[in-house]
XYZ file of N, CA, C and O in Angstrom:
516
model
N 1.023 -0.533 -0.010
C -0.008 -0.235 0.092
C 0.451 1.088 -0.215
O 1.738 1.285 0.967
N -0.226 2.230 -1.126
C 1.234 3.791 -1.050
C 0.361 3.836 -1.508
O -0.557 4.115 -2.099
N 0.544 5.997 -0.340
C -0.442 6.968 -0.288
C 0.869 7.926 -0.474
O 1.595 8.277 -0.242
N -0.006 8.167 -2.205
C 1.745 9.339 -2.695
C 0.749 11.387 -2.161
O -0.485 10.898 -3.145
N 0.871 11.534 -1.540
C 0.553 12.990 -1.439
C 1.911 13.912 -3.012
O 2.497 13.405 -2.504
N 0.784 15.042 -2.711
C 2.057 16.064 -4.123
C 1.659 17.249 -3.945
O 0.331 18.153 -4.181
N 2.532 18.258 -3.435
C 2.568 19.509 -3.503
C 2.803 20.140 -4.905
O 4.488 20.067 -4.373
N 2.785 21.690 -5.023
C 3.021 22.388 -6.392
C 2.133 23.406 -5.829
O 1.120 22.802 -5.509
N 3.028 24.494 -6.746
C 2.373 25.392 -6.847
C 0.468 25.730 -7.793
O 0.878 24.678 -8.639
N 0.071 25.550 -7.833
C -1.521 25.548 -8.148
C -0.996 25.858 -10.305
O -1.349 24.750 -10.254
N -0.227 26.819 -10.042
C -0.228 26.797 -11.236
C 0.638 26.253 -12.332
O 0.164 24.996 -13.460
N 1.846 25.449 -11.180
C 2.175 23.741 -12.039
C 1.589 22.428 -11.875
O 1.609 22.139 -12.739
N 0.942 22.664 -10.807
C -0.130 21.185 -10.780
C -1.436 21.676 -12.324
O -1.508 19.960 -12.926
N -1.542 22.681 -12.064
C -3.027 23.188 -13.122
C -1.726 22.259 -15.200
O -2.987 21.432 -15.724
N -0.981 22.126 -14.120
C -0.368 21.942 -15.683
C 0.739 20.738 -16.603
O 0.349 20.253 -17.409
N 1.206 19.748 -15.513
C 1.641 19.127 -15.352
C 0.005 18.288 -14.282
O 1.999 17.104 -14.049
N -0.105 17.893 -13.580
C -1.446 17.118 -12.859
C -0.950 15.110 -14.464
O 0.092 14.340 -12.875
N -1.708 15.169 -14.983
C -1.478 13.774 -15.105
C 0.105 13.621 -15.886
O -0.043 12.784 -15.518
N 1.616 13.823 -15.890
C 2.237 13.888 -16.247
C 2.531 13.766 -14.959
O 3.081 12.235 -15.430
N 2.935 13.721 -13.813
C 2.765 13.807 -12.912
C 3.254 12.783 -11.652
O 2.616 11.469 -11.507
N 0.782 12.455 -12.283
C 0.482 10.880 -11.991
C 1.058 10.030 -12.315
O 1.174 8.549 -11.811
N 1.173 10.572 -13.775
C 1.896 8.638 -14.759
C 3.207 8.710 -13.687
O 3.714 7.803 -13.916
N 4.367 9.496 -14.132
C 5.398 9.488 -13.305
C 5.568 8.756 -12.192
O 6.084 7.716 -12.118
N 4.889 9.514 -11.551
C 5.533 8.781 -9.982
C 4.557 7.288 -10.381
O 5.599 6.304 -9.273
N 3.301 7.178 -9.868
C 2.417 6.125 -10.279
C 3.976 4.902 -11.437
O 4.466 4.020 -10.578
N 3.746 5.545 -12.834
C 4.884 4.393 -12.314
C 5.939 4.261 -12.554
O 6.756 3.012 -12.327
N 6.220 4.588 -11.423
C 7.950 4.805 -10.756
C 7.158 3.820 -10.225
O 8.411 2.288 -9.131
N 6.565 3.892 -9.339
C 5.440 3.019 -8.209
C 5.461 1.213 -8.048
O 5.845 0.240 -7.857
N 5.025 0.978 -9.568
C 4.634 0.137 -10.642
C 5.826 -0.678 -10.942
O 6.981 -2.365 -11.057
N 6.890 -0.552 -11.129
C 8.571 -0.447 -12.003
C 10.022 -0.561 -10.500
O 10.352 -1.717 -11.396
N 9.023 -0.196 -9.755
C 10.215 0.360 -8.448
C 10.245 -0.800 -7.623
O 10.922 -1.841 -7.306
N 8.929 -0.469 -7.321
C 8.454 -1.821 -6.250
C 8.106 -2.502 -6.260
O 7.040 -3.914 -6.331
N 7.417 -3.099 -8.096
C 6.463 -3.997 -8.485
C 5.516 -4.325 -7.981
O 4.662 -5.264 -7.499
N 4.591 -2.989 -8.131
C 3.679 -2.813 -6.808
C 2.443 -2.305 -8.303
O 2.197 -2.022 -9.589
N 1.018 -3.131 -7.267
C -0.424 -3.648 -8.923
C -0.351 -2.063 -10.116
O -1.300 -0.909 -8.935
N -0.314 -1.698 -11.015
C -0.449 -0.818 -11.424
C -1.552 0.070 -11.295
O -2.073 1.092 -11.551
N -3.388 -0.946 -11.461
C -4.238 -0.657 -10.982
C -4.736 -0.315 -9.424
O -5.322 0.897 -8.365
N -3.403 -0.015 -8.652
C -3.509 0.488 -7.082
C -3.074 1.600 -7.519
O -1.451 2.071 -7.203
N -3.661 2.763 -7.393
C -2.830 4.641 -7.961
C -3.962 5.197 -6.616
O -5.112 4.984 -6.544
N -3.038 5.488 -5.455
C -3.946 6.493 -4.688
C -2.491 7.259 -4.348
O -1.948 7.666 -3.554
N -3.469 8.816 -4.765
C -2.718 10.374 -5.578
C -4.135 11.592 -4.580
O -4.616 11.113 -5.316
N -3.033 12.173 -4.133
C -3.351 13.498 -4.135
C -3.505 14.206 -4.545
O -1.031 14.674 -3.412
N -3.340 15.650 -4.923
C -2.720 16.924 -5.657
C -2.839 17.768 -3.786
O -4.089 17.918 -4.364
N -1.442 18.753 -3.585
C -2.389 19.580 -2.700
C -1.925 20.573 -3.761
O -0.509 21.222 -3.618
N -2.836 20.926 -4.000
C -2.632 22.804 -5.103
C -2.214 23.727 -3.581
O -3.410 24.664 -3.275
N -0.831 25.268 -3.662
C -0.500 25.652 -3.515
C -0.262 27.284 -3.986
O 0.254 27.253 -5.024
N -0.538 28.589 -3.174
C -1.007 29.878 -3.839
C 0.870 29.982 -3.456
O 0.375 29.312 -2.817
N 0.510 30.555 -4.182
C 2.042 31.592 -3.972
C 1.992 31.888 -2.166
O 3.549 31.791 -1.700
N 1.346 32.662 -1.505
C 1.925 33.260 -0.979
C 1.355 31.723 0.165
O 1.863 32.504 1.799
N 1.466 30.598 0.276
C 1.342 29.327 0.817
C 2.950 28.638 0.605
O 2.309 27.386 1.528
N 3.027 29.118 0.398
C 4.466 27.681 -0.489
C 5.496 28.150 -0.975
O 5.850 29.649 -1.629
N 6.272 28.319 0.365
C 7.158 28.866 0.434
C 8.730 28.558 0.908
O 9.156 27.530 0.773
N 9.761 28.518 -0.283
C 10.824 27.475 -0.754
C 12.186 28.596 -1.175
O 11.798 29.799 -1.197
N 13.021 27.849 -0.786
C 14.387 28.009 -1.431
C 14.553 29.121 -3.118
O 13.713 28.724 -3.654
N 15.155 30.667 -2.875
C 15.800 30.833 -4.077
C 15.604 29.938 -5.244
O 15.966 30.414 -6.677
N 16.538 28.759 -4.969
C 17.718 28.667 -5.812
C 16.854 27.409 -6.354
O 16.413 26.144 -7.292
N 15.663 27.108 -6.266
C 13.772 26.620 -7.303
C 13.483 26.651 -7.675
O 13.676 27.916 -7.719
N 12.824 26.365 -9.010
C 11.657 27.263 -9.687
C 10.225 27.338 -9.414
O 10.525 26.567 -8.055
N 9.376 27.633 -10.042
C 8.715 27.539 -9.672
C 7.365 25.974 -10.245
O 5.999 26.706 -9.539
N 8.366 25.542 -10.032
C 7.745 23.249 -10.606
C 8.575 22.961 -9.182
O 8.357 22.232 -9.830
N 8.979 24.172 -9.031
C 9.003 22.809 -7.390
C 7.731 22.568 -6.948
O 6.670 22.641 -6.446
N 8.547 20.971 -6.617
C 7.283 20.167 -6.008
C 7.299 18.838 -5.094
O 9.000 18.700 -4.906
N 6.856 18.848 -4.471
C 7.066 18.073 -3.135
C 6.328 16.314 -3.355
O 5.433 16.751 -3.435
N 6.708 14.932 -2.883
C 6.377 14.390 -3.130
C 6.412 13.888 -1.506
O 7.839 13.189 -0.798
N 5.242 12.708 -0.603
C 5.798 12.202 0.278
C 4.998 11.375 -0.192
O 4.092 10.534 -0.481
N 5.697 10.067 0.158
C 4.975 8.640 0.150
C 5.266 8.179 1.183
O 5.620 7.660 1.667
N 3.791 7.669 1.367
C 4.034 6.460 3.404
C 3.157 5.176 2.003
O 2.555 4.820 1.387
N 4.018 4.488 3.101
C 4.025 2.925 2.319
C 3.921 2.069 3.690
O 5.187 2.962 4.725
N 3.835 0.414 3.400
C 4.470 -1.170 4.379
C 5.675 -0.537 4.921
O 5.661 -0.156 3.483
N 6.067 -0.385 5.707
C 7.564 -0.575 6.050
C 7.856 -2.020 4.986
O 6.821 -3.240 5.163
N 8.506 -2.465 4.812
C 9.023 -4.231 4.836
C 10.048 -3.398 2.835
O 10.436 -4.794 2.646
N 9.768 -2.649 2.299
C 11.421 -2.137 1.151
C 12.577 -1.914 1.101
O 12.948 -1.710 2.610
N 13.902 -2.406 1.234
C 14.815 -3.248 1.122
C 15.475 -1.073 0.687
O 15.163 -0.165 -0.699
N 16.176 -1.785 0.786
C 16.898 0.752 1.240
C 17.140 0.676 -0.525
O 17.194 1.414 -1.679
N 18.135 -0.861 -1.376
C 17.968 -0.095 -2.437
C 15.975 -0.139 -3.344
O 16.558 0.665 -4.669
N 15.503 -1.205 -3.165
C 14.483 -0.315 -3.535
C 13.408 0.449 -3.536
O 12.951 1.084 -4.727
N 13.706 1.289 -2.160
C 13.370 2.511 -2.340
C 13.986 3.400 -3.139
O 13.655 4.691 -3.437
N 15.817 3.789 -2.751
C 16.477 4.579 -3.719
C 16.150 4.501 -5.310
O 15.826 5.955 -5.851
N 15.830 2.945 -5.892
C 15.564 2.591 -7.386
C 14.083 3.367 -7.231
O 13.965 4.429 -8.118
N 13.522 3.577 -6.359
C 11.783 4.538 -6.388
C 12.608 6.499 -6.674
O 11.469 6.967 -7.599
N 13.420 5.527 -5.926
C 13.573 8.239 -5.783
C 14.123 8.182 -6.728
O 13.526 9.339 -8.222
N 15.074 7.134 -7.561
C 15.725 8.224 -8.645
C 14.543 7.531 -10.237
O 14.946 8.237 -10.781
N 13.744 7.018 -9.995
C 13.152 6.457 -11.227
C 11.581 7.418 -11.247
O 11.818 8.541 -12.383
N 11.124 8.313 -10.346
C 10.345 9.453 -9.390
C 11.263 10.320 -10.886
O 10.573 11.890 -11.176
N 13.007 11.188 -10.314
C 13.567 12.062 -10.908
C 13.529 11.855 -12.431
O 12.947 12.895 -12.379
N 14.012 10.660 -12.558
C 13.444 10.323 -14.301
C 13.348 10.246 -14.983
O 12.629 11.346 -15.953
N 11.224 10.268 -14.503
C 10.183 9.695 -14.995
C 9.788 11.177 -15.317
O 9.308 11.781 -16.306
N 9.581 12.841 -12.951
C 9.066 13.668 -14.280
C 10.844 14.300 -15.310
O 9.700 15.427 -15.425
N 11.568 14.355 -14.603
C 12.598 14.932 -16.015
C 12.528 14.904 -17.162
O 11.180 15.920 -18.182
N 11.852 13.422 -17.074
C 11.142 13.222 -18.988
C 9.833 13.923 -19.151
O 9.424 14.177 -20.534
N 8.805 13.684 -18.717
C 7.654 13.384 -18.499
C 7.102 15.164 -19.009
O 5.876 14.963 -19.747
N 8.224 15.420 -17.374
C 7.440 16.940 -17.692
C 8.718 18.210 -17.612
O 7.795 18.975 -17.353
N 9.612 17.695 -17.792
C 9.987 18.563 -18.418
C 10.889 18.926 -16.463
O 12.026 20.165 -16.733
N 10.489 18.467 -15.684
C 10.403 19.171 -14.353
C 12.096 18.641 -13.713
O 13.120 17.506 -13.708
N 12.963 19.736 -13.322
C 14.016 19.385 -12.873
C 14.305 18.546 -12.070
O 13.604 19.219 -11.150
N 14.866 17.864 -11.772
C 15.587 16.627 -10.364
C 15.557 17.696 -9.446
O 15.312 17.846 -8.331
N 16.153 18.905 -8.859
C 16.898 20.276 -8.612
C 15.435 21.276 -8.579
O 15.654 21.053 -6.315
N 14.231 20.742 -8.870
C 12.785 20.841 -7.823
C 12.204 20.055 -7.286
O 10.608 20.554 -7.672
N 12.577 19.171 -7.387
C 11.750 18.002 -6.779
C 12.372 17.498 -5.172
O 13.817 17.277 -5.598
N 11.320 16.852 -4.390
C 11.529 17.346 -3.238
C 11.338 15.540 -2.511
O 9.946 15.482 -3.021
N 11.355 14.622 -2.506
C 10.629 13.070 -2.042
C 11.404 12.262 -0.654
O 12.885 12.581 -0.526
N 9.672 12.472 -0.272
C 9.451 11.879 1.369
C 9.545 10.370 1.248
O 8.463 10.521 0.708
N 10.137 9.832 2.349
C 9.108 8.311 2.032
C 9.340 8.297 3.356
O 9.833 8.397 4.833
N 8.259 7.846 3.551
C 7.082 7.732 5.401
C 6.684 6.594 5.641
O 6.600 5.683 4.733
N 7.737 5.128 5.914
C 6.925 3.418 6.370
C 6.655 3.294 7.879
O 6.343 3.641 8.739
N 5.727 2.984 7.361
C 4.799 2.662 7.884
C 4.605 1.105 8.388
O 4.086 -0.068 7.495
N 4.814 0.649 9.566
C 4.293 -0.890 9.762
C 3.381 -1.330 9.918
O 2.022 -0.552 9.465
N 2.359 -2.294 8.937
C 0.297 -2.543 8.567
C -0.217 -3.196 9.765
O -1.012 -1.657 9.163
N 0.131 -3.157 10.550
C -0.053 -2.554 11.899
C -1.221 -1.557 12.220
O -2.251 -0.927 12.628
N -0.100 -1.165 11.163
C -1.267 1.002 12.293
C -1.066 1.091 10.992
O -2.094 2.812 10.408
N -2.255 0.363 9.931
C -3.466 0.520 9.018
C -4.255 0.197 9.197
O -3.871 -0.606 9.531
N -5.143 1.472 8.860
C -6.940 0.078 8.760
C -7.437 0.347 7.149
O -7.475 1.526 6.104
N -7.445 0.315 6.325
C -8.584 -0.341 5.279
C -9.577 -1.516 4.713
O -9.393 -2.957 5.006
N -9.891 -0.918 4.357
C -11.731 -1.958 3.338
C -11.856 -1.952 4.872
O -12.397 -3.362 5.036
N -11.825 -1.936 6.305
C -12.504 -2.142 7.610
C -11.831 -3.163 8.534
O -12.610 -4.060 8.672
N -10.364 -3.264 8.133
C -9.060 -4.715 8.612
C -8.201 -3.914 8.659
O -8.238 -2.519 8.334
N -7.578 -3.730 9.902
C -6.420 -3.413 10.261
C -5.011 -4.652 8.899
O -5.777 -5.667 8.346
N -4.174 -3.454 7.896
C -3.274 -4.552 7.173
C -3.663 -5.645 7.312
O -2.858 -6.477 5.931
N -1.810 -5.667 8.045
C -1.557 -6.764 8.909
C -2.136 -8.034 8.730
O -2.266 -9.139 8.198
N -3.501 -7.933 8.334
C -4.986 -9.849 8.244
C -4.845 -8.828 6.843
O -6.077 -10.177 6.779
N -5.196 -8.063 6.585
C -5.386 -8.471 4.581
C -4.655 -9.356 4.448
O -3.419 -9.500 4.091
N -5.418 -9.953 2.979
C -4.107 -10.865 2.109
C -3.459 -9.560 0.936
O -5.052 -9.147 -0.514
N -2.548 -8.835 0.571
C -2.338 -8.098 -0.123
C -2.158 -9.047 -2.029
O -1.651 -10.667 -1.553
N -2.441 -8.263 -2.792
C -2.456 -9.443 -4.307
C -0.463 -8.938 -4.934
O -0.359 -8.649 -5.938
N -0.077 -9.034 -3.467
C 1.853 -8.227 -4.359
C 2.567 -8.071 -3.310
O 2.547 -8.670 -2.052
N 3.575 -8.056 -3.449
C 4.931 -8.622 -2.655
C 5.324 -7.143 -1.336
O 5.964 -6.794 -3.069
N 5.289 -6.602 -0.998
C 5.913 -6.341 -0.236
C 7.185 -5.814 0.123
O 7.842 -4.439 0.156
N 7.704 -6.997 0.409
C 8.966 -7.569 1.083
C 10.360 -7.427 -0.461
O 10.113 -8.553 -1.190
N 10.834 -6.262 -1.489
C 10.986 -6.091 -3.268
C 12.646 -5.258 -2.309
O 12.386 -4.481 -1.802
């Protein structure tokens, strides 16, 4: 399970939302063997007065937060991050300098999904990759 939050200026999201969505999801699928049909994303559009960032970032500065079950290897997480950078650069033209990614890992017992604790669910994919 992965929940994705994408924060950026409203104008950036209006222009790149579909490409960002595809770039991030494709990275999850290829790097973590994540099921194609499991797409959970939230886009948080910010006004310039609500989004303060360093001068060495452009107006395309984007923050991506990934919450997921713990269990992936360090190598798999590094591959995910690099693939997201690459996909976004290729599909949107947004420089990796303007992308910040944070992964938050949580034990399955700390998630509730479809009326159950996640550690009691039968998943159709492997978490330990």
